[in-house]
Amino acid sequence: TVYEGDSMKSILGFNVEAKNSDISIQRVKLALGTATSIYNKIYSKIYITDGSNVLASSDLNSSTVIKDGSTYYITVAGFNLIVPKGSKKQIIVKADVRSQIDSGDLGSKTITLASNGIRGVDGAGIDQYAGDTSITKSVTVSATLVDSASLIVTLNTTSPKVQDVICAGAATENECDKLTLM
């Protein structure tokens, strides 16, 4: 679950593995679904991270998100994550959640790795593509607690009755120490 106003919340994760040579991962393409609300009303920025370090990021807007068929995509490039031969690295996609989300736009939102959504360059300089649409994550977008929280303060029934108190119980005649109020 992510909440309105959250920053850099994890929304998708996957492993990349280099089998025959080192691979330099340089691009990730994500499918955002068929509605513009996911980038106009829910998420404002996407980050590609190795879990803790931001490798690249992109604002989500009509200039960076493209429509292909009925699906909207964002491609985040401009980074270089080296995966040594015979090893795996994890990529975590994170997002900033907009601070004001209409109640009709709350609920489950799905992000999917696009088909061949990962591009890397192998040791011979050849582009390698991987990933498929089975790498999917549904995230519940909820209102912040500020929108739904409330605090009710009431007087306990065992509180002392209302009364006048003359303060003469301290070092001077105009002070009271440890006076019970409620």
mmCIF file of C-alpha atoms in Angstrom:
data_model
loop_
_atom_site.group_PDB
_atom_site.id
_atom_site.type_symbol
_atom_site.label_atom_id
_atom_site.label_comp_id
_atom_site.label_asym_id
_atom_site.label_seq_id
_atom_site.Cartn_x
_atom_site.Cartn_y
_atom_site.Cartn_z
ATOM 1 C CA THR A 1 0.000 0.000 0.000
ATOM 2 C CA VAL A 2 1.177 3.497 -0.829
ATOM 3 C CA TYR A 3 -0.383 6.685 0.505
ATOM 4 C CA GLU A 4 -0.950 10.143 -0.923
ATOM 5 C CA GLY A 5 2.243 12.171 -0.679
ATOM 6 C CA ASP A 6 4.594 9.175 -0.271
ATOM 7 C CA SER A 7 8.065 9.640 -1.750
ATOM 8 C CA MET A 8 10.126 6.924 -3.414
ATOM 9 C CA LYS A 9 7.846 4.031 -2.538
ATOM 10 C CA SER A 10 8.683 0.628 -4.059
ATOM 11 C CA ILE A 11 6.124 -0.413 -6.658
ATOM 12 C CA LEU A 12 7.896 -3.182 -8.647
ATOM 13 C CA GLY A 13 11.028 -5.291 -8.338
ATOM 14 C CA PHE A 14 12.837 -7.851 -10.484
ATOM 15 C CA ASN A 15 16.227 -9.543 -10.871
ATOM 16 C CA VAL A 16 18.550 -9.235 -13.852
ATOM 17 C CA GLU A 17 21.110 -11.979 -14.492
ATOM 18 C CA ALA A 18 24.195 -11.998 -16.722
ATOM 19 C CA LYS A 19 24.866 -15.509 -18.029
ATOM 20 C CA ASN A 20 27.495 -15.464 -20.804
ATOM 21 C CA SER A 21 29.281 -12.159 -20.187
ATOM 22 C CA ASP A 22 29.029 -8.979 -18.158
ATOM 23 C CA ILE A 23 25.918 -6.977 -19.053
ATOM 24 C CA SER A 24 25.477 -3.234 -18.770
ATOM 25 C CA ILE A 25 21.778 -2.560 -18.050
ATOM 26 C CA GLN A 26 20.897 0.805 -19.599
ATOM 27 C CA ARG A 27 17.119 1.005 -20.002
ATOM 28 C CA VAL A 28 13.888 -0.111 -18.338
ATOM 29 C CA LYS A 29 10.492 0.219 -20.023
ATOM 30 C CA LEU A 30 7.324 -0.051 -17.933
ATOM 31 C CA ALA A 31 3.697 -0.496 -18.940
ATOM 32 C CA LEU A 32 1.483 1.846 -16.914
ATOM 33 C CA GLY A 33 -1.890 0.504 -18.061
ATOM 34 C CA THR A 34 -4.613 1.947 -20.245
ATOM 35 C CA ALA A 35 -5.666 4.980 -18.181
ATOM 36 C CA THR A 36 -3.874 8.335 -18.060
ATOM 37 C CA SER A 37 -4.817 8.692 -14.387
ATOM 38 C CA ILE A 38 -1.847 6.561 -13.273
ATOM 39 C CA TYR A 39 0.569 9.279 -14.384
ATOM 40 C CA ASN A 40 -1.712 12.337 -14.275
ATOM 41 C CA LYS A 41 -3.317 11.670 -10.899
ATOM 42 C CA ILE A 42 -1.430 8.920 -9.009
ATOM 43 C CA TYR A 43 2.344 8.860 -9.608
ATOM 44 C CA SER A 44 4.420 11.949 -10.390
ATOM 45 C CA LYS A 45 7.920 10.475 -10.785
ATOM 46 C CA ILE A 46 9.477 7.050 -11.419
ATOM 47 C CA TYR A 47 12.893 5.965 -10.111
ATOM 48 C CA ILE A 48 15.019 3.025 -11.203
ATOM 49 C CA THR A 49 17.129 1.911 -8.244
ATOM 50 C CA ASP A 50 19.365 -0.936 -7.181
ATOM 51 C CA GLY A 51 17.427 -0.927 -3.916
ATOM 52 C CA SER A 52 19.192 1.958 -2.236
ATOM 53 C CA ASN A 53 20.850 4.023 -4.991
ATOM 54 C CA VAL A 54 18.887 5.899 -7.650
ATOM 55 C CA LEU A 55 20.238 4.888 -11.065
ATOM 56 C CA ALA A 56 17.875 7.106 -13.094
ATOM 57 C CA SER A 57 14.520 8.825 -12.778
ATOM 58 C CA SER A 58 11.850 10.396 -14.933
ATOM 59 C CA ASP A 59 8.907 12.688 -14.305
ATOM 60 C CA LEU A 60 5.593 11.235 -15.425
ATOM 61 C CA ASN A 61 3.792 13.591 -17.775
ATOM 62 C CA SER A 62 2.501 13.791 -21.329
ATOM 63 C CA SER A 63 6.042 14.487 -22.602
ATOM 64 C CA THR A 64 7.634 11.376 -21.080
ATOM 65 C CA VAL A 65 4.782 8.847 -21.218
ATOM 66 C CA ILE A 66 3.901 7.442 -24.637
ATOM 67 C CA LYS A 67 0.821 5.583 -25.805
ATOM 68 C CA ASP A 68 1.242 2.477 -27.944
ATOM 69 C CA GLY A 69 -2.070 0.899 -28.876
ATOM 70 C CA SER A 70 -4.199 1.355 -25.774
ATOM 71 C CA THR A 71 -1.332 1.083 -23.253
ATOM 72 C CA TYR A 72 0.798 3.876 -21.779
ATOM 73 C CA TYR A 73 4.543 3.325 -21.342
ATOM 74 C CA ILE A 74 7.447 5.087 -19.647
ATOM 75 C CA THR A 75 11.043 4.372 -20.635
ATOM 76 C CA VAL A 76 13.739 5.285 -18.137
ATOM 77 C CA ALA A 77 17.259 5.344 -19.565
ATOM 78 C CA GLY A 78 20.543 7.118 -19.011
ATOM 79 C CA PHE A 79 22.075 4.784 -16.457
ATOM 80 C CA ASN A 80 24.668 2.006 -16.492
ATOM 81 C CA LEU A 81 24.204 -0.886 -14.058
ATOM 82 C CA ILE A 82 26.941 -3.502 -14.556
ATOM 83 C CA VAL A 83 25.910 -7.074 -13.827
ATOM 84 C CA PRO A 84 29.012 -9.313 -13.754
ATOM 85 C CA LYS A 85 28.905 -12.629 -15.641
ATOM 86 C CA GLY A 86 27.282 -15.363 -13.568
ATOM 87 C CA SER A 87 25.619 -13.021 -11.100
ATOM 88 C CA LYS A 88 22.273 -11.345 -10.469
ATOM 89 C CA LYS A 89 21.307 -7.848 -9.419
ATOM 90 C CA GLN A 90 17.957 -6.614 -8.248
ATOM 91 C CA ILE A 91 16.245 -3.591 -9.763
ATOM 92 C CA ILE A 92 13.576 -1.851 -7.695
ATOM 93 C CA VAL A 93 11.189 0.593 -9.354
ATOM 94 C CA LYS A 94 10.072 3.322 -6.976
ATOM 95 C CA ALA A 95 7.618 6.170 -7.380
ATOM 96 C CA ASP A 96 6.554 9.447 -5.848
ATOM 97 C CA VAL A 97 2.821 9.485 -5.109
ATOM 98 C CA ARG A 98 0.931 12.727 -5.692
ATOM 99 C CA SER A 99 -0.192 14.508 -2.544
ATOM 100 C CA GLN A 100 -3.818 15.063 -3.614
ATOM 101 C CA ILE A 101 -5.626 12.093 -5.165
ATOM 102 C CA ASP A 102 -9.363 12.108 -5.869
ATOM 103 C CA SER A 103 -11.209 9.367 -4.006
ATOM 104 C CA GLY A 104 -12.361 7.903 -7.339
ATOM 105 C CA ASP A 105 -8.729 7.317 -8.339
ATOM 106 C CA LEU A 106 -7.758 5.419 -5.162
ATOM 107 C CA GLY A 107 -7.521 1.636 -5.175
ATOM 108 C CA SER A 108 -5.413 -0.991 -6.912
ATOM 109 C CA LYS A 109 -2.997 0.174 -9.642
ATOM 110 C CA THR A 110 -0.876 -2.212 -11.705
ATOM 111 C CA ILE A 111 2.611 -1.617 -13.102
ATOM 112 C CA THR A 112 4.091 -4.167 -15.535
ATOM 113 C CA LEU A 113 7.511 -4.628 -17.047
ATOM 114 C CA ALA A 114 7.019 -4.152 -20.790
ATOM 115 C CA SER A 115 7.768 -6.998 -23.158
ATOM 116 C CA ASN A 116 11.554 -6.866 -23.712
ATOM 117 C CA GLY A 117 11.473 -3.952 -21.278
ATOM 118 C CA ILE A 118 15.082 -4.324 -20.148
ATOM 119 C CA ARG A 119 17.875 -3.397 -22.507
ATOM 120 C CA GLY A 120 21.469 -4.168 -21.739
ATOM 121 C CA VAL A 121 24.705 -4.259 -23.687
ATOM 122 C CA ASP A 122 26.828 -7.411 -23.438
ATOM 123 C CA GLY A 123 30.618 -7.731 -23.451
ATOM 124 C CA ALA A 124 30.685 -7.846 -27.284
ATOM 125 C CA GLY A 125 28.741 -4.573 -27.523
ATOM 126 C CA ILE A 126 25.509 -6.243 -28.683
ATOM 127 C CA ASP A 127 22.161 -5.042 -27.364
ATOM 128 C CA GLN A 128 20.379 -7.692 -25.313
ATOM 129 C CA TYR A 129 16.676 -7.482 -24.441
ATOM 130 C CA ALA A 130 14.866 -9.320 -21.660
ATOM 131 C CA GLY A 131 11.739 -9.232 -19.563
ATOM 132 C CA ASP A 132 8.137 -9.998 -20.185
ATOM 133 C CA THR A 133 4.730 -8.882 -19.075
ATOM 134 C CA SER A 134 4.537 -11.565 -16.378
ATOM 135 C CA ILE A 135 6.561 -9.244 -14.116
ATOM 136 C CA THR A 136 3.621 -7.349 -12.661
ATOM 137 C CA LYS A 137 2.800 -5.696 -9.362
ATOM 138 C CA SER A 138 -0.527 -4.351 -8.138
ATOM 139 C CA VAL A 139 -0.220 -1.613 -5.536
ATOM 140 C CA THR A 140 -3.099 -0.264 -3.463
ATOM 141 C CA VAL A 141 -3.196 3.529 -3.416
ATOM 142 C CA SER A 142 -4.888 4.863 -0.278
ATOM 143 C CA ALA A 143 -5.743 8.247 1.188
ATOM 144 C CA THR A 144 -3.342 9.574 3.779
ATOM 145 C CA LEU A 145 -4.221 9.136 7.426
ATOM 146 C CA VAL A 146 -4.601 12.919 7.572
ATOM 147 C CA ASP A 147 -7.712 12.525 5.420
ATOM 148 C CA SER A 148 -9.278 9.826 7.552
ATOM 149 C CA ALA A 149 -7.862 10.212 11.076
ATOM 150 C CA SER A 150 -9.763 11.838 13.898
ATOM 151 C CA LEU A 151 -9.095 12.497 17.556
ATOM 152 C CA ILE A 152 -11.825 12.672 20.155
ATOM 153 C CA VAL A 153 -11.014 13.976 23.632
ATOM 154 C CA THR A 154 -13.519 13.487 26.444
ATOM 155 C CA LEU A 155 -13.383 13.932 30.170
ATOM 156 C CA ASN A 156 -13.049 10.731 32.164
ATOM 157 C CA THR A 157 -15.970 10.051 34.512
ATOM 158 C CA THR A 158 -13.541 9.711 37.457
ATOM 159 C CA SER A 159 -12.167 13.244 36.999
ATOM 160 C CA PRO A 160 -12.547 15.499 40.057
ATOM 161 C CA LYS A 161 -15.654 17.665 40.169
ATOM 162 C CA VAL A 162 -15.320 21.314 39.238
ATOM 163 C CA GLN A 163 -14.212 23.276 42.293
ATOM 164 C CA ASP A 164 -12.314 26.366 43.417
ATOM 165 C CA VAL A 165 -8.809 25.642 44.718
ATOM 166 C CA ILE A 166 -6.813 28.012 46.899
ATOM 167 C CA CYS A 167 -3.155 27.508 46.166
ATOM 168 C CA ALA A 168 -1.168 27.387 49.348
ATOM 169 C CA GLY A 169 0.503 24.023 48.964
ATOM 170 C CA ALA A 170 3.933 25.008 47.718
ATOM 171 C CA ALA A 171 6.923 27.137 48.669
ATOM 172 C CA THR A 172 4.878 30.327 48.381
ATOM 173 C CA GLU A 173 1.215 31.082 49.018
ATOM 174 C CA ASN A 174 0.400 31.550 45.302
ATOM 175 C CA GLU A 175 1.540 28.144 43.962
ATOM 176 C CA CYS A 176 0.267 24.578 43.899
ATOM 177 C CA ASP A 177 2.432 21.566 43.193
ATOM 178 C CA LYS A 178 0.936 18.376 41.707
ATOM 179 C CA LEU A 179 -2.604 19.747 41.535
ATOM 180 C CA THR A 180 -4.975 17.233 39.893
ATOM 181 C CA LEU A 181 -6.886 18.917 37.105
ATOM 182 C CA MET A 182 -8.546 16.034 35.284
#
